[in-house]
Amino acid sequence: MLLKNTWNEFIKILSKPRSYLGVGALTLLIGIIIFAMKADGKSIISFVTASFEQTLTFNGHILNGYLIAFIILQMLIVHVPLLVALVTGDLIAGEAAMGTIRMLATKPISRTNIVLSKFIAGAAYTLFIIIWMGFLALFVSTTIFGTGDVIVLNSDGLVILPEADVLWRFGAGFCVAFLSLLTVSSLSICLSAFAENSIGPIVATMSVIILFTIIGSLDVTVFDTIKPYLFTTHMVSWRSFFEDPVPWSTIRQSVIILVAHNVVLVAIAIVRFNKKDITS
Amino acid sequence: MIKIAQLLLLLALPLLSSAQTVDDILSKVLTKLNSVKDYKVSATIKANIPMIKILPNEATIYFKQKDKFKVESKGITILPKQGFTDINNFLAKKDYIAVINDTVTTGGVKTYLISVIPNSAGGEMILAKLWIDPERSVIMKSQITTKSNGTVTTSYTYGDQVKYGLPSKMVFEIDIKKFKLPKSVASDINKSSAEKKKKIGNKGTITITLTDYQVNKGLSDSLFK
């Protein structure tokens, strides 16, 4: 029954225009980034390498598809949560707003399973978004720009990764990025369980992300104790796969915290939905 | 009075002979370098620079007189901006003052330490210090200070191409004090301010091992476009 209801939930997602809005926006954004890189990519790269190029010269195919894919992932991971929340924030609250939640509750399925099916359907949509993003970022970029070594800039300096050592990093990076977006999906479903209209959970989800991101980026010691527990701190963990050596313990910690967030948020949503008054 | 003049002449003799020797030494080095019309060489580039992590890489280097230079590599390679053709070009202009400062043993070889200062202030180079092996007429070490690129020290090791003055190994020591990361791009919220401020060194090295020289085989100009 859970799987059947999950399939129904997924069909509901597919039937909503907003689901395609996210995919369309993502396609357009990636298209714009690829166009910008094609038009003026070298000056963007030299912005990063300028101080090094006073003394050194970088030879080789620097502006390649893998680098573009990395830049796309870095740019969009901040914005994609909105596209995910736009759909998942509506999953419970949308039913409440339309009044279909009562009909849903008459089905021979527990309320817990209703929330779980919505969570799984939301996860499937998030996975589709990530796969689409990966396809556009990697496949389209490498088709246009070719492949090559990747220059990654982090707070320690430049890391230049050989071409042969890049694809698995992208694969693992996309997996962690999926887990990050899944947390956003769970948060919006959780907030959706508290709301009667879909705008509230979407706006609240984005507000939480913005608030946590600002706290995380403030270099103030008073926040140092809470920063490791904010899910937004770990949303950029996919980048760790592009460090050398890969900080496995940091990634493991991030995965644990993101999974914990998902479990807690879905649990809260289940408890709330089980207690939710849908009769009045 | 005559005795004083003779004494002064006697004292000045080493300086005069030194000035002749400097020109002679540099001229021999330049003649050797100019005997290379072009070359192609396989290079293994290993960079050990505190702010850059890169694995050793293979490349092919092409050179043609007087300043055509090209690096071909499968991946990304890092090379110093100066140190390949600039010494040849600078010495070829002969618009400098050179003095022998000292005799120094470098890499087990007795060398003359020669300071070369350009006559005109308009050029990029401020000072070149060259450690020259007078026996083989090759540069064993150089320290080039330029206006925009700071100071780069290079040590040279020679193999079977010593007759052309072409090294088999070059070690560049690079000043990285000027390296800066754009803050907006490099921000990493996973790292605390204490971690970000960890001290890094001021010097980096790039070691280039050169093998399979093909000298004066005739390289096309189109190769450098």
Short mmCIF file of C-alpha atoms in Angstrom, two decimals:
data_model
loop_
_atom_site.label_atom_id
_atom_site.label_comp_id
_atom_site.label_asym_id
_atom_site.label_seq_id
_atom_site.Cartn_x
_atom_site.Cartn_y
_atom_site.Cartn_z
CA MET A 1 0.00 0.00 0.00
CA LEU A 2 2.91 2.31 0.81
CA LEU A 3 4.41 1.83 -2.65
CA LYS A 4 1.06 2.28 -4.37
CA ASN A 5 0.41 5.48 -2.44
CA THR A 6 3.95 6.67 -3.18
CA TRP A 7 3.29 6.14 -6.88
CA ASN A 8 0.03 8.14 -6.53
CA GLU A 9 1.95 10.91 -4.78
CA PHE A 10 4.54 10.94 -7.53
CA ILE A 11 1.80 11.21 -10.18
CA LYS A 12 0.37 14.16 -8.21
CA ILE A 13 3.79 15.83 -8.32
CA LEU A 14 4.03 15.23 -12.06
CA SER A 15 0.57 16.66 -12.64
CA LYS A 16 1.46 20.00 -11.05
CA PRO A 17 2.88 22.74 -13.34
CA ARG A 18 5.20 23.98 -10.55
CA SER A 19 7.12 20.68 -10.78
CA TYR A 20 8.10 21.55 -14.35
CA LEU A 21 8.77 25.14 -13.37
CA GLY A 22 11.69 23.94 -11.27
CA VAL A 23 13.09 21.75 -14.05
CA GLY A 24 12.63 24.56 -16.58
CA ALA A 25 14.30 27.12 -14.31
CA LEU A 26 17.20 24.75 -13.70
CA THR A 27 17.63 24.12 -17.44
CA LEU A 28 17.55 27.86 -18.17
CA LEU A 29 20.03 28.69 -15.38
CA ILE A 30 22.49 26.04 -16.50
CA GLY A 31 22.07 27.16 -20.11
CA ILE A 32 22.88 30.74 -19.11
CA ILE A 33 25.96 29.65 -17.13
CA ILE A 34 27.24 27.53 -20.05
CA PHE A 35 26.63 30.43 -22.46
CA ALA A 36 28.46 32.86 -20.13
CA MET A 37 31.38 30.46 -19.82
CA LYS A 38 31.56 30.01 -23.58
CA ALA A 39 31.45 33.77 -24.11
CA ASP A 40 33.77 34.96 -21.36
CA GLY A 41 34.96 31.94 -19.41
CA LYS A 42 38.66 32.74 -19.62
CA SER A 43 38.29 36.08 -17.82
CA ILE A 44 36.22 34.38 -15.11
CA ILE A 45 38.99 31.81 -14.65
CA SER A 46 41.68 34.49 -14.59
CA PHE A 47 39.76 36.24 -11.80
CA VAL A 48 40.58 33.20 -9.68
CA THR A 49 44.13 32.62 -10.89
CA ALA A 50 45.19 36.29 -11.34
CA SER A 51 47.46 36.55 -8.30
CA PHE A 52 49.13 33.22 -9.17
CA GLU A 53 49.64 34.25 -12.79
CA GLN A 54 51.94 37.09 -11.76
CA THR A 55 54.56 34.44 -11.10
CA LEU A 56 53.27 31.27 -12.75
CA THR A 57 51.74 30.23 -16.03
CA PHE A 58 48.97 27.65 -16.21
CA ASN A 59 49.23 25.53 -19.33
CA GLY A 60 46.66 23.10 -20.66
CA HIS A 61 42.93 22.89 -21.26
CA ILE A 62 41.77 24.78 -18.16
CA LEU A 63 38.27 25.83 -19.28
CA ASN A 64 36.84 22.35 -19.73
CA GLY A 65 33.50 20.66 -19.15
CA TYR A 66 34.43 19.25 -15.76
CA LEU A 67 35.36 22.68 -14.46
CA ILE A 68 32.10 24.12 -15.81
CA ALA A 69 30.18 21.28 -14.12
CA PHE A 70 31.92 22.10 -10.83
CA ILE A 71 31.10 25.80 -11.19
CA ILE A 72 27.46 24.98 -12.03
CA LEU A 73 27.16 22.72 -9.01
CA GLN A 74 28.73 25.36 -6.78
CA MET A 75 26.50 28.15 -8.09
CA LEU A 76 23.22 26.27 -8.10
CA ILE A 77 23.41 24.27 -4.90
CA VAL A 78 22.38 27.53 -3.18
CA HIS A 79 19.33 28.02 -5.41
CA VAL A 80 18.11 24.50 -6.11
CA PRO A 81 16.67 24.15 -2.56
CA LEU A 82 14.05 26.75 -3.55
CA LEU A 83 13.04 24.63 -6.55
CA VAL A 84 12.79 21.55 -4.34
CA ALA A 85 10.87 23.35 -1.59
CA LEU A 86 8.48 24.74 -4.20
CA VAL A 87 7.23 21.21 -4.83
CA THR A 88 7.76 19.40 -1.54
CA GLY A 89 6.42 22.24 0.60
CA ASP A 90 3.09 21.73 -1.09
CA LEU A 91 2.80 18.00 -0.52
CA ILE A 92 0.81 18.06 2.75
CA ALA A 93 -0.24 21.73 3.03
CA GLY A 94 -1.49 21.70 -0.57
CA GLU A 95 -3.82 18.81 0.25
CA ALA A 96 -5.03 20.69 3.34
CA ALA A 97 -5.63 23.85 1.31
CA MET A 98 -7.60 21.99 -1.38
CA GLY A 99 -9.51 19.88 1.12
CA THR A 100 -8.33 16.59 -0.43
CA ILE A 101 -6.55 15.62 2.77
CA ARG A 102 -9.78 14.16 4.20
CA MET A 103 -10.26 11.97 1.17
CA LEU A 104 -6.65 10.89 1.45
CA ALA A 105 -7.19 9.90 5.08
CA THR A 106 -10.13 7.68 4.15
CA LYS A 107 -7.81 5.37 2.23
CA PRO A 108 -6.82 2.11 3.94
CA ILE A 109 -3.39 3.43 4.79
CA SER A 110 -2.06 4.80 8.05
CA ARG A 111 -1.27 8.47 8.42
CA THR A 112 2.34 7.51 9.07
CA ASN A 113 2.47 5.77 5.70
CA ILE A 114 0.85 8.78 4.03
CA VAL A 115 3.68 10.99 5.29
CA LEU A 116 6.28 8.36 4.35
CA SER A 117 4.82 8.03 0.84
CA LYS A 118 4.96 11.80 0.45
CA PHE A 119 8.54 11.79 1.72
CA ILE A 120 9.54 9.06 -0.77
CA ALA A 121 7.76 10.83 -3.64
CA GLY A 122 9.50 14.09 -2.67
CA ALA A 123 12.82 12.21 -2.56
CA ALA A 124 12.18 10.80 -6.04
CA TYR A 125 11.48 14.32 -7.36
CA THR A 126 14.67 15.59 -5.66
CA LEU A 127 16.62 12.72 -7.18
CA PHE A 128 15.23 13.58 -10.59
CA ILE A 129 16.29 17.24 -10.13
CA ILE A 130 19.82 16.15 -9.15
CA ILE A 131 20.09 13.70 -12.06
CA TRP A 132 18.84 16.37 -14.49
CA MET A 133 21.31 18.86 -13.03
CA GLY A 134 24.11 16.31 -13.29
CA PHE A 135 23.18 15.49 -16.87
CA LEU A 136 23.14 19.16 -17.92
CA ALA A 137 26.22 20.09 -15.92
CA LEU A 138 28.38 17.14 -16.89
CA PHE A 139 27.13 15.80 -20.20
CA VAL A 140 26.26 19.09 -21.91
CA SER A 141 29.34 20.90 -20.54
CA THR A 142 31.77 18.17 -21.56
CA THR A 143 30.12 17.96 -25.00
CA ILE A 144 30.66 21.69 -25.53
CA PHE A 145 33.95 22.27 -23.67
CA GLY A 146 35.58 18.83 -23.73
CA THR A 147 37.21 17.21 -20.72
CA GLY A 148 40.38 17.95 -18.76
CA ASP A 149 41.92 18.45 -15.34
CA VAL A 150 39.89 20.44 -12.84
CA ILE A 151 41.16 23.49 -10.97
CA VAL A 152 39.29 23.87 -7.72
CA LEU A 153 39.67 26.85 -5.45
CA ASN A 154 39.13 26.40 -1.74
CA SER A 155 40.22 28.32 1.33
CA ASP A 156 43.63 26.55 1.37
CA GLY A 157 44.46 27.41 -2.24
CA LEU A 158 44.21 25.73 -5.60
CA VAL A 159 43.76 22.00 -6.03
CA ILE A 160 44.37 20.64 -9.52
CA LEU A 161 42.78 17.23 -9.98
CA PRO A 162 43.73 14.99 -12.90
CA GLU A 163 41.01 14.22 -15.42
CA ALA A 164 41.08 10.48 -14.67
CA ASP A 165 40.42 11.18 -11.00
CA VAL A 166 37.41 13.45 -11.44
CA LEU A 167 34.33 11.43 -12.46
CA TRP A 168 34.04 9.42 -9.25
CA ARG A 169 34.32 12.69 -7.30
CA PHE A 170 31.38 14.08 -9.25
CA GLY A 171 29.40 10.89 -8.64
CA ALA A 172 30.06 11.00 -4.90
CA GLY A 173 29.54 14.77 -4.83
CA PHE A 174 26.13 14.43 -6.48
CA CYS A 175 25.18 11.75 -3.92
CA VAL A 176 25.97 14.08 -1.01
CA ALA A 177 24.28 16.98 -2.83
CA PHE A 178 21.20 14.75 -3.14
CA LEU A 179 21.30 14.08 0.60
CA SER A 180 21.52 17.85 1.21
CA LEU A 181 18.52 18.54 -1.00
CA LEU A 182 16.67 15.63 0.59
CA THR A 183 17.10 17.43 3.91
CA VAL A 184 15.50 20.52 2.37
CA SER A 185 12.71 18.31 1.08
CA SER A 186 12.20 16.77 4.55
CA LEU A 187 12.24 20.21 6.17
CA SER A 188 9.59 21.54 3.82
CA ILE A 189 7.44 18.39 4.27
CA CYS A 190 7.80 18.79 8.03
CA LEU A 191 6.78 22.45 7.88
CA SER A 192 4.04 21.50 5.44
CA ALA A 193 2.52 19.28 8.11
CA PHE A 194 2.05 22.34 10.30
CA ALA A 195 0.54 24.59 7.62
CA GLU A 196 -2.81 24.89 5.89
CA ASN A 197 -1.49 26.49 2.70
CA SER A 198 1.59 25.74 0.60
CA ILE A 199 3.12 29.24 0.50
CA GLY A 200 3.94 29.17 4.23
CA PRO A 201 6.14 26.04 4.21
CA ILE A 202 7.98 27.15 1.04
CA VAL A 203 8.77 30.60 2.44
CA ALA A 204 9.58 29.16 5.87
CA THR A 205 11.96 26.58 4.36
CA MET A 206 13.83 29.25 2.41
CA SER A 207 13.92 31.52 5.48
CA VAL A 208 15.46 28.73 7.57
CA ILE A 209 18.06 28.04 4.85
CA ILE A 210 18.94 31.74 4.53
CA LEU A 211 19.12 32.21 8.31
CA PHE A 212 21.31 29.13 8.85
CA THR A 213 23.54 30.04 5.90
CA ILE A 214 24.10 33.54 7.31
CA ILE A 215 24.89 32.13 10.76
CA GLY A 216 27.27 29.64 9.13
CA SER A 217 29.10 32.27 7.11
CA LEU A 218 29.48 34.74 10.00
CA ASP A 219 33.01 34.46 11.32
CA VAL A 220 31.94 34.96 14.93
CA THR A 221 33.20 32.57 17.58
CA VAL A 222 29.89 32.60 19.48
CA PHE A 223 28.32 30.61 16.62
CA ASP A 224 31.20 28.12 16.37
CA THR A 225 29.46 25.68 18.73
CA ILE A 226 26.21 25.51 16.75
CA LYS A 227 27.66 25.69 13.23
CA PRO A 228 28.58 21.97 13.06
CA TYR A 229 24.93 21.05 13.76
CA LEU A 230 23.31 23.28 11.15
CA PHE A 231 22.34 21.28 8.08
CA THR A 232 23.31 24.23 5.85
CA THR A 233 26.93 23.83 7.03
CA HIS A 234 26.89 20.34 5.56
CA MET A 235 25.08 21.23 2.35
CA VAL A 236 28.43 22.18 0.82
CA SER A 237 30.04 18.89 1.86
CA TRP A 238 29.95 17.66 -1.74
CA ARG A 239 32.89 20.05 -2.29
CA SER A 240 35.01 17.96 0.07
CA PHE A 241 35.26 15.29 -2.63
CA PHE A 242 37.26 17.81 -4.66
CA GLU A 243 39.93 18.21 -1.99
CA ASP A 244 43.17 16.29 -1.99
CA PRO A 245 43.36 14.19 0.11
CA VAL A 246 39.62 13.66 0.49
CA PRO A 247 38.63 14.43 4.12
CA TRP A 248 36.61 11.25 4.64
CA SER A 249 35.97 11.84 8.34
CA THR A 250 34.46 15.28 7.62
CA ILE A 251 32.27 13.81 4.87
CA ARG A 252 31.18 10.96 7.13
CA GLN A 253 30.25 13.48 9.83
CA SER A 254 28.27 15.55 7.33
CA VAL A 255 26.41 12.50 6.03
CA ILE A 256 25.52 11.45 9.60
CA ILE A 257 24.23 14.92 10.46
CA LEU A 258 22.21 15.20 7.22
CA VAL A 259 20.71 11.71 7.70
CA ALA A 260 19.91 12.59 11.33
CA HIS A 261 18.16 15.78 10.18
CA ASN A 262 16.10 13.77 7.69
CA VAL A 263 15.07 11.19 10.30
CA VAL A 264 14.15 13.83 12.89
CA LEU A 265 12.26 16.05 10.41
CA VAL A 266 10.26 13.13 8.96
CA ALA A 267 9.55 11.88 12.49
CA ILE A 268 8.25 15.31 13.50
CA ALA A 269 6.12 15.40 10.34
CA ILE A 270 4.69 11.94 11.15
CA VAL A 271 3.89 12.88 14.75
CA ARG A 272 2.33 16.18 13.68
CA PHE A 273 0.31 14.64 10.85
CA ASN A 274 -0.96 11.86 13.12
CA LYS A 275 -2.23 14.50 15.54
CA LYS A 276 -3.46 16.84 12.84
CA ASP A 277 -7.15 17.71 12.99
CA ILE A 278 -8.43 17.20 9.47
CA THR A 279 -12.07 17.07 10.32
CA SER A 280 -12.62 20.76 11.09
CA MET B 1 104.11 60.52 -7.55
CA ILE B 2 105.00 57.95 -10.21
CA LYS B 3 105.17 55.32 -7.52
CA ILE B 4 101.66 56.24 -6.33
CA ALA B 5 100.34 56.05 -9.92
CA GLN B 6 101.99 52.65 -10.38
CA LEU B 7 100.45 51.46 -7.12
CA LEU B 8 97.00 52.65 -8.18
CA LEU B 9 97.42 50.92 -11.55
CA LEU B 10 98.53 47.78 -9.78
CA LEU B 11 95.43 47.91 -7.58
CA ALA B 12 93.15 48.59 -10.54
CA LEU B 13 94.56 45.74 -12.65
CA PRO B 14 92.45 42.98 -11.10
CA LEU B 15 89.34 45.10 -11.60
CA LEU B 16 90.22 45.72 -15.26
CA SER B 17 90.97 42.08 -15.85
CA SER B 18 87.78 41.19 -13.97
CA ALA B 19 85.70 43.43 -16.28
CA GLN B 20 87.19 41.70 -19.33
CA THR B 21 86.57 38.31 -17.80
CA VAL B 22 82.93 39.12 -17.09
CA ASP B 23 82.30 40.02 -20.72
CA ASP B 24 84.23 37.00 -21.85
CA ILE B 25 82.38 34.65 -19.53
CA LEU B 26 78.95 36.02 -20.45
CA SER B 27 79.83 36.04 -24.13
CA LYS B 28 80.81 32.35 -23.98
CA VAL B 29 77.58 31.50 -22.17
CA LEU B 30 75.55 33.45 -24.72
CA THR B 31 77.37 31.85 -27.66
CA LYS B 32 76.56 28.44 -26.26
CA LEU B 33 72.89 29.31 -25.71
CA ASN B 34 72.66 30.85 -29.18
CA SER B 35 74.00 27.67 -30.76
CA VAL B 36 70.55 26.25 -30.03
CA LYS B 37 68.24 27.34 -32.83
CA ASP B 38 65.38 25.23 -31.60
CA TYR B 39 64.65 22.27 -29.39
CA LYS B 40 61.94 19.89 -28.33
CA VAL B 41 62.16 18.18 -24.97
CA SER B 42 60.06 15.95 -22.73
CA ALA B 43 59.53 17.40 -19.28
CA THR B 44 58.36 16.02 -15.97
CA ILE B 45 57.04 18.89 -13.89
CA LYS B 46 56.74 18.54 -10.16
CA ALA B 47 55.38 21.53 -8.23
CA ASN B 48 55.70 21.86 -4.49
CA ILE B 49 53.96 25.13 -3.81
CA PRO B 50 52.20 25.66 -0.46
CA MET B 51 48.96 27.06 -1.90
CA ILE B 52 48.74 24.78 -4.93
CA LYS B 53 48.17 21.02 -4.89
CA ILE B 54 49.04 19.36 -8.18
CA LEU B 55 50.36 15.94 -9.09
CA PRO B 56 53.56 15.61 -11.17
CA ASN B 57 52.75 16.03 -14.82
CA GLU B 58 54.32 15.21 -18.18
CA ALA B 59 54.69 17.85 -20.88
CA THR B 60 56.55 18.56 -24.10
CA ILE B 61 58.39 21.87 -24.34
CA TYR B 62 59.21 23.51 -27.66
CA PHE B 63 61.62 26.42 -28.11
CA LYS B 64 62.73 28.35 -31.15
CA GLN B 65 65.00 31.38 -31.37
CA LYS B 66 64.64 33.95 -30.35
CA ASP B 67 61.77 33.82 -27.94
CA LYS B 68 59.21 31.31 -29.24
CA PHE B 69 58.19 29.01 -26.44
CA LYS B 70 55.38 26.49 -26.14
CA VAL B 71 54.30 23.88 -23.62
CA GLU B 72 52.08 20.99 -24.64
CA SER B 73 50.57 18.77 -22.00
CA LYS B 74 47.63 16.43 -21.64
CA GLY B 75 46.62 17.94 -18.32
CA ILE B 76 47.18 21.25 -16.57
CA THR B 77 50.81 22.11 -15.87
CA ILE B 78 52.28 24.94 -13.85
CA LEU B 79 55.48 26.63 -14.93
CA PRO B 80 57.26 29.71 -13.66
CA LYS B 81 56.54 32.77 -15.74
CA GLN B 82 60.23 33.53 -16.09
CA GLY B 83 63.37 31.46 -16.33
CA PHE B 84 63.26 29.82 -19.75
CA THR B 85 64.01 32.44 -22.39
CA ASP B 86 64.37 35.70 -20.50
CA ILE B 87 68.04 35.27 -19.52
CA ASN B 88 69.03 34.55 -23.14
CA ASN B 89 67.08 37.56 -24.39
CA PHE B 90 68.43 39.84 -21.71
CA LEU B 91 72.05 38.85 -22.28
CA ALA B 92 71.63 39.04 -26.07
CA LYS B 93 70.70 42.73 -25.85
CA LYS B 94 74.07 43.49 -24.18
CA ASP B 95 72.53 46.52 -22.54
CA TYR B 96 73.77 45.88 -19.05
CA ILE B 97 76.56 46.33 -16.54
CA ALA B 98 78.03 43.11 -15.18
CA VAL B 99 80.42 42.61 -12.30
CA ILE B 100 81.93 39.56 -10.69
CA ASN B 101 80.98 39.57 -7.03
CA ASP B 102 82.62 36.41 -5.82
CA THR B 103 83.65 32.88 -6.58
CA VAL B 104 81.18 30.41 -5.09
CA THR B 105 80.93 26.64 -5.12
CA THR B 106 77.47 25.62 -6.30
CA GLY B 107 76.51 21.97 -6.59
CA GLY B 108 80.14 21.01 -6.17
CA VAL B 109 81.19 23.24 -9.07
CA LYS B 110 83.33 26.35 -8.70
CA THR B 111 81.38 29.26 -10.15
CA TYR B 112 81.64 33.01 -10.61
CA LEU B 113 78.81 34.93 -9.04
CA ILE B 114 78.07 37.69 -11.53
CA SER B 115 75.58 40.49 -10.95
CA VAL B 116 74.01 41.86 -14.08
CA ILE B 117 72.18 45.18 -13.92
CA PRO B 118 70.31 46.59 -16.92
CA ASN B 119 71.40 50.03 -18.14
CA SER B 120 67.89 51.24 -18.85
CA ALA B 121 65.20 51.36 -16.20
CA GLY B 122 62.41 50.77 -18.72
CA GLY B 123 62.73 46.98 -18.88
CA GLU B 124 61.06 44.40 -16.72
CA MET B 125 64.29 43.08 -15.19
CA ILE B 126 65.79 44.82 -12.16
CA LEU B 127 68.70 42.55 -11.32
CA ALA B 128 70.06 39.20 -12.44
CA LYS B 129 72.54 37.24 -10.37
CA LEU B 130 74.19 34.44 -12.32
CA TRP B 131 76.38 31.68 -10.94
CA ILE B 132 78.42 30.64 -13.97
CA ASP B 133 80.68 27.63 -14.37
CA PRO B 134 83.59 29.13 -16.36
CA GLU B 135 84.90 25.71 -17.38
CA ARG B 136 81.74 24.60 -19.19
CA SER B 137 80.34 28.10 -19.79
CA VAL B 138 76.95 27.26 -18.34
CA ILE B 139 74.70 28.92 -15.78
CA MET B 140 74.57 26.80 -12.63
CA LYS B 141 72.20 29.04 -10.74
CA SER B 142 70.33 32.26 -11.41
CA GLN B 143 68.38 34.71 -9.36
CA ILE B 144 66.21 37.02 -11.42
CA THR B 145 64.40 39.94 -9.86
CA THR B 146 61.74 41.60 -11.98
CA LYS B 147 59.34 44.45 -11.40
CA SER B 148 56.12 42.51 -11.53
CA ASN B 149 57.07 38.90 -10.77
CA GLY B 150 59.32 39.26 -7.75
CA THR B 151 62.40 37.09 -7.40
CA VAL B 152 62.80 33.62 -8.90
CA THR B 153 65.86 31.54 -8.08
CA THR B 154 66.71 28.69 -10.44
CA SER B 155 69.26 25.90 -10.01
CA TYR B 156 70.43 24.02 -13.09
CA THR B 157 71.81 20.50 -13.45
CA TYR B 158 73.39 19.45 -16.73
CA GLY B 159 73.52 16.13 -18.52
CA ASP B 160 74.44 15.14 -22.07
CA GLN B 161 73.21 18.42 -23.59
CA VAL B 162 75.74 20.52 -21.68
CA LYS B 163 77.46 21.29 -25.00
CA TYR B 164 74.40 23.38 -25.89
CA GLY B 165 74.04 24.80 -22.39
CA LEU B 166 70.72 22.98 -22.01
CA PRO B 167 69.96 21.63 -18.54
CA SER B 168 68.65 18.19 -17.65
CA LYS B 169 67.02 19.49 -14.50
CA MET B 170 65.84 22.89 -13.34
CA VAL B 171 64.64 23.74 -9.85
CA PHE B 172 62.75 27.02 -9.58
CA GLU B 173 62.31 28.59 -6.18
CA ILE B 174 59.30 30.87 -6.22
CA ASP B 175 58.23 33.62 -3.91
CA ILE B 176 54.56 33.07 -2.99
CA LYS B 177 54.08 36.07 -0.72
CA LYS B 178 52.05 37.77 -3.44
CA PHE B 179 49.64 34.87 -3.85
CA LYS B 180 46.16 35.82 -2.75
CA LEU B 181 42.87 33.97 -2.97
CA PRO B 182 39.73 35.86 -3.94
CA LYS B 183 37.75 35.81 -0.66
CA SER B 184 34.30 35.58 -2.24
CA VAL B 185 35.25 32.48 -4.21
CA ALA B 186 37.42 30.83 -1.61
CA SER B 187 35.07 31.20 1.33
CA ASP B 188 34.57 27.89 3.06
CA ILE B 189 32.02 27.93 5.81
CA ASN B 190 33.15 24.51 6.98
CA LYS B 191 36.42 25.95 8.21
CA SER B 192 36.79 28.21 11.22
CA SER B 193 38.80 31.42 11.09
CA ALA B 194 41.62 29.75 13.06
CA GLU B 195 41.91 26.97 10.47
CA LYS B 196 41.86 29.46 7.62
CA LYS B 197 44.68 31.49 9.18
CA LYS B 198 47.12 28.58 9.51
CA LYS B 199 50.59 29.65 8.54
CA ILE B 200 51.99 28.70 5.18
CA GLY B 201 55.51 29.12 3.91
CA ASN B 202 56.74 31.92 1.69
CA LYS B 203 58.57 29.78 -0.87
CA GLY B 204 57.57 27.12 -3.33
CA THR B 205 59.56 25.02 -5.77
CA ILE B 206 58.93 23.72 -9.26
CA THR B 207 61.26 20.95 -10.40
CA ILE B 208 61.46 20.25 -14.11
CA THR B 209 63.31 17.16 -15.29
CA LEU B 210 64.13 17.37 -18.98
CA THR B 211 64.79 14.29 -21.11
CA ASP B 212 64.95 13.32 -24.80
CA TYR B 213 66.21 16.60 -26.16
CA GLN B 214 65.88 17.07 -29.91
CA VAL B 215 68.12 20.02 -30.66
CA ASN B 216 68.30 21.96 -33.94
CA LYS B 217 66.02 19.57 -35.80
CA GLY B 218 64.07 22.47 -37.29
CA LEU B 219 60.74 23.41 -35.73
CA SER B 220 58.05 25.07 -37.81
CA ASP B 221 56.81 28.54 -36.77
CA SER B 222 53.26 27.30 -37.12
CA LEU B 223 53.85 25.07 -34.10
CA PHE B 224 53.97 28.13 -31.87
CA LYS B 225 50.69 29.67 -33.05
#
